[in-house]
Coordinates of C-alpha atoms in Angstrom, one line a residue:
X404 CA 61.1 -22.7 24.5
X405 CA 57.7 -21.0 23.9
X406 CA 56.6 -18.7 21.3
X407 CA 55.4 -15.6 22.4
X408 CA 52.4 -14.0 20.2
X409 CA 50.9 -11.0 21.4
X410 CA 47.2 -10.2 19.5
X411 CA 44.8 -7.9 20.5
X412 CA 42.4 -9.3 22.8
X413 CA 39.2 -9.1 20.1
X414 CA 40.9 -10.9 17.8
X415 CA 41.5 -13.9 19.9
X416 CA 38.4 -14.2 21.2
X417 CA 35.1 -13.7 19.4
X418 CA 32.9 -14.3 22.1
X419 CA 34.8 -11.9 24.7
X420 CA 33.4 -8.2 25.2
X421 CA 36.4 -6.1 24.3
X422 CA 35.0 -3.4 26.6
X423 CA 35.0 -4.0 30.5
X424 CA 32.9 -1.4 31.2
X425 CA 30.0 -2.4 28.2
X426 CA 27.2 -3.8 30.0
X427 CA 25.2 -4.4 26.9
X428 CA 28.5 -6.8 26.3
X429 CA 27.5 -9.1 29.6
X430 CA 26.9 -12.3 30.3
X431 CA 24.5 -13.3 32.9
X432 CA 27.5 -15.1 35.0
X433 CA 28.5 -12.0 36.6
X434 CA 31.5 -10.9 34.5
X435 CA 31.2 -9.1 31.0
X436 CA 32.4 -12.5 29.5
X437 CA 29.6 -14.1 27.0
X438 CA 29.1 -17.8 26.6
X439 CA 30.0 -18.9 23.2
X440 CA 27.3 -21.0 21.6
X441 CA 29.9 -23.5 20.4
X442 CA 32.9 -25.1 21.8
X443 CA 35.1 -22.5 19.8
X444 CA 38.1 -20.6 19.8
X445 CA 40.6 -19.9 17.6
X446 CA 43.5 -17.4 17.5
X447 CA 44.6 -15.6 14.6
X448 CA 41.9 -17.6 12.5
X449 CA 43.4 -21.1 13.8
X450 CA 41.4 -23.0 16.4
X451 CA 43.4 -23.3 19.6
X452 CA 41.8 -26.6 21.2
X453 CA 43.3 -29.6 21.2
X454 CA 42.7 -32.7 22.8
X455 CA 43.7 -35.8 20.7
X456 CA 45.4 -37.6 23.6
X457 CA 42.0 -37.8 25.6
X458 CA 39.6 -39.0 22.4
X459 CA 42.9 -41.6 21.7
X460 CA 42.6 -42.9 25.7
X461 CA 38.4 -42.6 25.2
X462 CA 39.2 -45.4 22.2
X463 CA 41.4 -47.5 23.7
X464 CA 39.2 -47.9 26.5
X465 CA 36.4 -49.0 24.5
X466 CA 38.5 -51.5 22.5
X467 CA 40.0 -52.4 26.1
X468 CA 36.8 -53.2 27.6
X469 CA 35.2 -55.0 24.5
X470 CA 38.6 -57.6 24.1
X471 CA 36.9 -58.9 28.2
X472 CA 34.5 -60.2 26.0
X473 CA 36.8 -62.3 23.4
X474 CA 36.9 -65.5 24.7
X475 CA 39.0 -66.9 21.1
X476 CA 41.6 -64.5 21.4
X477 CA 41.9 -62.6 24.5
X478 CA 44.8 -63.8 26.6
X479 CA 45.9 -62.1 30.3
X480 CA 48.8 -60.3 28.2
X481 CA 47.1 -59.4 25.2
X482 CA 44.5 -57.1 27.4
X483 CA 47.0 -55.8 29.5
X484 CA 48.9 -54.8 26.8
X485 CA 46.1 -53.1 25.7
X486 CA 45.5 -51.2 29.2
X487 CA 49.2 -50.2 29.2
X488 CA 50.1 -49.8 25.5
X489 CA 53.5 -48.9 24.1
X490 CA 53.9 -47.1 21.3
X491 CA 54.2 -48.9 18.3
X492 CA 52.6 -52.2 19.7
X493 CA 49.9 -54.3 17.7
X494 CA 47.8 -54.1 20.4
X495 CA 44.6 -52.4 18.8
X496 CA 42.3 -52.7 15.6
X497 CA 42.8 -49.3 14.8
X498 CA 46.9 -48.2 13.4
X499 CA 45.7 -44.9 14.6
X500 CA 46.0 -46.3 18.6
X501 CA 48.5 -48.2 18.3
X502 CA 51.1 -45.9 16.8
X503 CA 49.8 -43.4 20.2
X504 CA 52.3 -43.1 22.8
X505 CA 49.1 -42.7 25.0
X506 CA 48.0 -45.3 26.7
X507 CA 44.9 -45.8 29.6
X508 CA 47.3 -47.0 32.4
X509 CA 49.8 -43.9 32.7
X510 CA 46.2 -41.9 33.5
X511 CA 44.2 -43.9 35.8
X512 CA 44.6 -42.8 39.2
X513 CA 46.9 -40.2 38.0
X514 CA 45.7 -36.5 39.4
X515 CA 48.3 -33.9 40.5
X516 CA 45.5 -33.4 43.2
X517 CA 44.7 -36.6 44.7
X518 CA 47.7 -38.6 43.4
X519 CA 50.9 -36.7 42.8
X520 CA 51.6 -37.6 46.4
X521 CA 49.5 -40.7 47.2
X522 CA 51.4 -42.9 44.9
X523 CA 51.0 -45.8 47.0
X524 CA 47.2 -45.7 46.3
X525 CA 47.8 -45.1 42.8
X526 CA 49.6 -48.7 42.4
X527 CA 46.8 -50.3 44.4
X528 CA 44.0 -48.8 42.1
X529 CA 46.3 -49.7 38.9
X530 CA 46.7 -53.2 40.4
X531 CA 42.6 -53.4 40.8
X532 CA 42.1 -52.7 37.4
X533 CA 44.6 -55.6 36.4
X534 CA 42.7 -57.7 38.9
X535 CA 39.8 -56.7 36.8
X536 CA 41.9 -58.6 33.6
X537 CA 43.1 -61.4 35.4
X538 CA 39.8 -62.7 37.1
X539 CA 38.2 -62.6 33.7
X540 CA 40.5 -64.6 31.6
X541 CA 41.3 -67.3 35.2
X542 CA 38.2 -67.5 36.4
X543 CA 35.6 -66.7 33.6
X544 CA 37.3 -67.8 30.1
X545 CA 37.6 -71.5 31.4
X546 CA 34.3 -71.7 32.1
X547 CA 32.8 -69.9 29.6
X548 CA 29.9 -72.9 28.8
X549 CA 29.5 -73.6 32.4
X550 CA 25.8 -72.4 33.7
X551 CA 27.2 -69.8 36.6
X552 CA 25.7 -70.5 40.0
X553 CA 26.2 -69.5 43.8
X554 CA 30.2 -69.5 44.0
X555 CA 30.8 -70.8 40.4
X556 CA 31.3 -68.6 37.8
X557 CA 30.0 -69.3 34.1
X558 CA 27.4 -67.7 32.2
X559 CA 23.9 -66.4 33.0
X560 CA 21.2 -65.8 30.5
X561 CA 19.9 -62.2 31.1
X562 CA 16.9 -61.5 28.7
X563 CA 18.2 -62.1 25.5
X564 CA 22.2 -61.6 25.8
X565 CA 24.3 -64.0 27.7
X566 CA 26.3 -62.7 30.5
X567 CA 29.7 -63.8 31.9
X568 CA 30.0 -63.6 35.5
X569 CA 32.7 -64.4 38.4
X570 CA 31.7 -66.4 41.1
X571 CA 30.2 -63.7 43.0
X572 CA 27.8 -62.6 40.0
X573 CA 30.0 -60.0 39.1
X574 CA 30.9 -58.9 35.2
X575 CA 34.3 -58.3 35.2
X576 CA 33.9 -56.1 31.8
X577 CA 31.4 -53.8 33.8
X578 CA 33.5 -53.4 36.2
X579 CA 36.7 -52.4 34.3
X580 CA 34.4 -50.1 32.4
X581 CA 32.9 -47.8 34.9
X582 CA 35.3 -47.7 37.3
X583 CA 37.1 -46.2 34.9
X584 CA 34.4 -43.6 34.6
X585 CA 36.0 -42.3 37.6
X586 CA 39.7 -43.5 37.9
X587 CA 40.5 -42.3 34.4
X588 CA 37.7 -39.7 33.0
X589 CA 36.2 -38.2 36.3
X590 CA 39.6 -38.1 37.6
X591 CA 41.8 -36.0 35.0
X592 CA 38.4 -33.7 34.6
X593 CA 38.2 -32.8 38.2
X594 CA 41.4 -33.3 40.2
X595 CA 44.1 -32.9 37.4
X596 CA 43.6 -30.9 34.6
X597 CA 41.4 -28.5 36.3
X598 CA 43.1 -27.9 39.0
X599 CA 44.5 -24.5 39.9
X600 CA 47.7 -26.5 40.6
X601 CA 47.7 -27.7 36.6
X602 CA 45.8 -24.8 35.1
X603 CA 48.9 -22.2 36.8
X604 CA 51.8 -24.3 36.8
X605 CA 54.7 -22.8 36.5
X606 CA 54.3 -19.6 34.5
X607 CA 51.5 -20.4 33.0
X608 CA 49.3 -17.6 34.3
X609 CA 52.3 -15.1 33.2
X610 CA 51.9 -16.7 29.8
X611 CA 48.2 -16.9 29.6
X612 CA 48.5 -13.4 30.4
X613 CA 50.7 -12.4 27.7
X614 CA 49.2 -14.6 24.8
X615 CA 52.4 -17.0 25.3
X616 CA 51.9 -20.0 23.2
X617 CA 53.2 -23.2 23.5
X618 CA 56.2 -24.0 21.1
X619 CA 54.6 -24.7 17.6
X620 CA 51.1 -24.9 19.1
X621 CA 48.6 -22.3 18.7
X622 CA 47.3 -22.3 22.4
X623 CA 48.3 -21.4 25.2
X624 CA 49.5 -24.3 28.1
X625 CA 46.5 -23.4 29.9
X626 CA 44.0 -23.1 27.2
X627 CA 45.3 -26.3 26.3
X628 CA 44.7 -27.9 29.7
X629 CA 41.4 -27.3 30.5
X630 CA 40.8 -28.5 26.7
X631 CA 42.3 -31.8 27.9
X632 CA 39.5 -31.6 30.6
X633 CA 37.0 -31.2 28.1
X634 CA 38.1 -33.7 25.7
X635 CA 37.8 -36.5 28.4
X636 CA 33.9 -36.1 28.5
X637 CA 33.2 -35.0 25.1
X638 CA 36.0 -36.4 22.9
X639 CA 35.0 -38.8 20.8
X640 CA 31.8 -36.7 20.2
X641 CA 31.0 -36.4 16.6
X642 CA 31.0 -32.8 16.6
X643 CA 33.2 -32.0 19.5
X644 CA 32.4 -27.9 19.0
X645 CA 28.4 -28.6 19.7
X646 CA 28.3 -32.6 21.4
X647 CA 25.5 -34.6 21.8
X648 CA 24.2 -34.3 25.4
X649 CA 21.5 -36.4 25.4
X650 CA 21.4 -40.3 25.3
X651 CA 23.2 -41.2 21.8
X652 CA 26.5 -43.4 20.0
X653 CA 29.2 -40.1 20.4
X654 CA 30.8 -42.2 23.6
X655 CA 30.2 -45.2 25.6
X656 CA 31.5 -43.4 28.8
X657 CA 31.5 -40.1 30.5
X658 CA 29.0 -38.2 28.1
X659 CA 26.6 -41.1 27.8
X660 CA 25.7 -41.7 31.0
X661 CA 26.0 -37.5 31.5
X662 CA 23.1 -37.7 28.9
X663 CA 21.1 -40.5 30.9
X664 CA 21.1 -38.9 34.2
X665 CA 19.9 -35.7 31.7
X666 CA 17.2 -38.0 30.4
X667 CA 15.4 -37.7 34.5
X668 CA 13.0 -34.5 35.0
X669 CA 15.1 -34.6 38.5
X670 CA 18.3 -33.7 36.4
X671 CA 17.2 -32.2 33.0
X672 CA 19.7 -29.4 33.0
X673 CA 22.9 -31.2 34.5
X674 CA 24.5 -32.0 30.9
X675 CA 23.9 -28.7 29.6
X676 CA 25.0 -27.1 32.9
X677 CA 28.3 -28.9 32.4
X678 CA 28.5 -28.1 28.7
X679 CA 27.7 -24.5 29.5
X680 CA 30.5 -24.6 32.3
X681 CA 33.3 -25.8 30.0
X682 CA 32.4 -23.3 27.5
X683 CA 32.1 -20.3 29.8
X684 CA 35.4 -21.6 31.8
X685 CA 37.8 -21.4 28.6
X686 CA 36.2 -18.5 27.3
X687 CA 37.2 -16.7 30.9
X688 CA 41.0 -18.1 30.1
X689 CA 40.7 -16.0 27.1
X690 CA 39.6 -13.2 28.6
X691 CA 42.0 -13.8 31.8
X692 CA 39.0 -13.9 33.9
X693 CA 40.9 -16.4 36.2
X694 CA 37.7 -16.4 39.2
X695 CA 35.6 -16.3 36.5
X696 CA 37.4 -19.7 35.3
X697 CA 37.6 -21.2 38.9
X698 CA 34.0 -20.7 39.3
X699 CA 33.0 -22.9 36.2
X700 CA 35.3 -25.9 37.3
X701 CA 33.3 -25.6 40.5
X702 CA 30.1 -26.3 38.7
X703 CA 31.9 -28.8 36.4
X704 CA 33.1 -30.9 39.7
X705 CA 29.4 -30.4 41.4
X706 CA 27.7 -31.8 38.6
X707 CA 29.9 -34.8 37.3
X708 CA 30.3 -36.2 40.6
X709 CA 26.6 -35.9 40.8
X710 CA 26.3 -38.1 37.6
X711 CA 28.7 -40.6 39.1
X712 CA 26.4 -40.8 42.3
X713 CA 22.8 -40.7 40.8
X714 CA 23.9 -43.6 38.1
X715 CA 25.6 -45.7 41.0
X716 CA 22.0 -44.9 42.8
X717 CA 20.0 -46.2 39.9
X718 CA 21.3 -49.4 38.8
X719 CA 21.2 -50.7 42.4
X720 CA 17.2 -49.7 42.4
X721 CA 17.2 -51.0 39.3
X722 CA 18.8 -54.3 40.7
X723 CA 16.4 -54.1 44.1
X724 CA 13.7 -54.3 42.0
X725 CA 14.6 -57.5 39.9
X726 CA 16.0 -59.1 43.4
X727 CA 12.3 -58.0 44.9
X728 CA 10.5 -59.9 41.9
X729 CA 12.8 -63.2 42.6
X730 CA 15.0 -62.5 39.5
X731 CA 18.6 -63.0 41.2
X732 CA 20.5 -63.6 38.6
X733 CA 18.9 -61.2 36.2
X734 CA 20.1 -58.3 38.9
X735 CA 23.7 -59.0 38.1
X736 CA 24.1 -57.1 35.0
X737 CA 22.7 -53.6 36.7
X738 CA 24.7 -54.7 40.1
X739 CA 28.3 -55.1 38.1
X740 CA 27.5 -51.4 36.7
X741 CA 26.9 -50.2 39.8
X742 CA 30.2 -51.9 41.5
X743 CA 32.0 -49.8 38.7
X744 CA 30.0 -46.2 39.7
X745 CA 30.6 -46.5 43.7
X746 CA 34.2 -47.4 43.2
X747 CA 34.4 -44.1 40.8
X748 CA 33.0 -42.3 44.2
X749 CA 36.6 -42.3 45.3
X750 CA 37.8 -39.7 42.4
X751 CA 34.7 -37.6 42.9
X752 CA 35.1 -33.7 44.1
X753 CA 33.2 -32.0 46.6
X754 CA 33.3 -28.6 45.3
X755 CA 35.3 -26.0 47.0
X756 CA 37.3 -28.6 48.5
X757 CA 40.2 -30.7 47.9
X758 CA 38.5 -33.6 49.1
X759 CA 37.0 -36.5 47.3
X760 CA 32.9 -37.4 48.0
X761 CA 34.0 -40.5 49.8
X762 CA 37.6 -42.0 50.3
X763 CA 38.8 -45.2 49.4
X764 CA 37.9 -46.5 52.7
X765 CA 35.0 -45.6 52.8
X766 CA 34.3 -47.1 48.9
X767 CA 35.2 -50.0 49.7
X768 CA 33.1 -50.5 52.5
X769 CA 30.5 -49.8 50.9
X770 CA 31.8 -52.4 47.7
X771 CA 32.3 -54.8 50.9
X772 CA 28.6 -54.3 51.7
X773 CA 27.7 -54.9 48.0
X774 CA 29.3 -58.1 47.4
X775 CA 29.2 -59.5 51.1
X776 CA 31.5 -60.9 53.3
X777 CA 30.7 -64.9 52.2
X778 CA 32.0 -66.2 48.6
X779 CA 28.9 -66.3 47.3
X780 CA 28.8 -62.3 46.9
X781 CA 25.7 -60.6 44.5
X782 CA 23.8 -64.5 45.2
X783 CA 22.9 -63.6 48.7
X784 CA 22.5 -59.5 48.6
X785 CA 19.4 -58.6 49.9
X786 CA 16.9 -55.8 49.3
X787 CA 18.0 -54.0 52.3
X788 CA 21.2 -53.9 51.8
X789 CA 20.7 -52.0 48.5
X790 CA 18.7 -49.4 50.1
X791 CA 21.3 -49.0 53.0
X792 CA 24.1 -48.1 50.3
X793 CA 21.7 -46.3 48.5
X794 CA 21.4 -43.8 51.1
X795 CA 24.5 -43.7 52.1
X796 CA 25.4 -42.5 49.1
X797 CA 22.6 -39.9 48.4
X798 CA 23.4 -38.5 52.1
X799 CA 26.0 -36.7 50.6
X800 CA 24.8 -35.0 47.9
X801 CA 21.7 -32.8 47.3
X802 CA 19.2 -34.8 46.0
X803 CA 16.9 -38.4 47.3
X804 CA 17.6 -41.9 46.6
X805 CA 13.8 -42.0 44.7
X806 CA 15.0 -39.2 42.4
X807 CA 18.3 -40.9 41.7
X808 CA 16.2 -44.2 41.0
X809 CA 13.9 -42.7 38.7
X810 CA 16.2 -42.1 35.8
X811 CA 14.9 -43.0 32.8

């Protein structure tokens, strides 16, 4: 059952004009709704965001991704138990985790959108990312002191870290890591938990409307969805109300590579556009602005698929460059980052749409052109090639393969 708590409209929202008709009240977005500075809102004096569950998935897929990378301890079990953690299970450094009921698995590939009724795609994409696990313990562990070379995998010196690679060149760790940029963070953002379908389920509007909270909560079920939205970018920020968005330590996923693409003259406004976005979106909720609303997860989708593309874009220029200067093997590291960024392509949004940027066919033709059709995969990728995927890619967004390359 839900509680139902009526309160006037100014005293749930301090950033909402509580006249319509004020025009000294606006916002320049078109509505009399004004942008709070912060990433606050609170009702009756209690803040009404929540989004533990995404910050808890943020840190289990760190811990996830750093266990690729301990050859003394890891086993095949140990990291998949990690990936699809029970509660209650020893599976993570922190007791916080591992007493979660959360885990990264139940959310990857997961979207009422895309995935609700595409479940037989969702199992493939889950059983990529445990492919991910197993090639790393089968084929790298054994032979972690083996120098890697065209169809044997083994380590790589790459400046002054040692890599791990598959036989193809590939880090396993980079992959599991930013493909799950897009199968777990890009996904729930854009195709789940800010979808009209999520957002109004059920009576949700009716509630919203009526300053229906959820039982024991003091948010309403759609306040407290688009919060889950925001959480999966800016979660395990420092100050969650006012995040970093430039390059910094707050996250090791979504918002860091947000603030990189940020870090370009070419895209210097995209983090705070999607800061401002979220912001203006849940302060529309509030003010039962629904179009208002709708419009900011439009700009939300527009500019985090962009970050997925424009990163993809600039590690393989990145990895051109080192390939052009005869350092093969020192173009794996940028190449393994960009396998994880093209695959996250698939859970893209083109705004307006209900359509992803490119389909899973279409990903993985262009991951077939990445790695070659010969088992000797990132060893024999040529120049060329890079610049052919390259453009594929940019083709579908607003903005030139040299502008995407220039990042930092």
């Amino acid at each position: 059952m839900k509680k139902l708590l009526l309160l006037p409209l100014c005293a749930t929202m301090l950033f909402v004009s509580c006249n319509k008709d004020d025009d000294n009240d606006s916002g320049d977005n078109g509505s009399d709704i004004v942008t709070p500075t912060l990433y606050t809102f609170e009702r009756d004096g209690v803040s009404t965001v929540s989004f533990g569950g995404q910050t808890t998935r943020i840190l289990m897929a760190g811990e996830t991704t750093d266990a690729f990378k301990a050859f003394e301890t890891a086993t095949e079990a140990s990291i998949k138990a990690m990936f699809a953690h029970v509660e209650g299970a020893v599976d993570f450094s922190d007791d916080d985790l591992n007493s979660s009921d959360k885990s990264i698995e139940s959310k990857v590939a997961a979207s009422s959108d895309f995935f609700a009724a595409n479940t037989t795609e969702a199992a493939i994409i889950k059983g990529e990312f445990a492919g991910y696990i197993e090639g790393q313990i089968n084929e790298v562990f054994p032979n972690e002191n083996v120098l890697a070379a065209a169809g044997v995998a083994g380590q790589i010196a790459d400046g002054t870290s040692t890599r791990y690679v598959n036989a193809q060149g590939l880090e396993y760790n980079q992959m599991f890591a930013k493909s799950l940029l897009g199968a777990l963070m890009v996904d729930q953002i854009l195709n789940n938990y800010l979808s009209t379908a999520v957002l109004d389920a059920e009576s949700n509007r009716v509630n919203n409307d009526n300053d229906v909270v959820e039982e024991g909560k003091s948010y309403t079920s759609m306040e407290h969805k688009w919060d889950e939205a925001y959480g999966y970018i800016y979660g395990t920020s420092e100050n969650p109300e006012n995040p970093n968005l430039t390059i910094g330590e707050d996250d090791k996923f979504l918002n860091e590579y947000t603030g990189r693409v940020n870090d370009d003259t070419d895209f210097s406004t995209i983090a705070a556009d999607i800061f401002e976005a979220f912001k203006l979106g849940r302060a529309a909720i509030v003010a039962k602005e629904y179009d208002v609303r709708d419009e900011q997860a439009e700009i939300i989708r527009e500019n985090i698929s962009k970050v997925i593309a424009v990163r993809g874009i600039y590690y393989l220029q990145q990895a051109k460059i080192k390939i052009e200067n005869g350092e093969v093997t020192g173009s794996f590291h940028a190449l393994s980052e960009a396998y994880g960024f093209i695959y996250s392509l698939r859970f893209t949004r083109k705004p307006g749409t209900n359509d992803a940027y490119f389909s899973k066919e279409e990903v993985d033709g262009l991951l077939s052109q990445l790695t070659g059709d010969g088992e000797n995969g990132l060893w024999d990728l040529e120049a060329d090639t890079i610049d052919s995927i390259s453009e594929a890619i940019a083709a579908e967004f607003d903005f030139t393969v040299a502008q995407a390359a220039s990042v930092e």
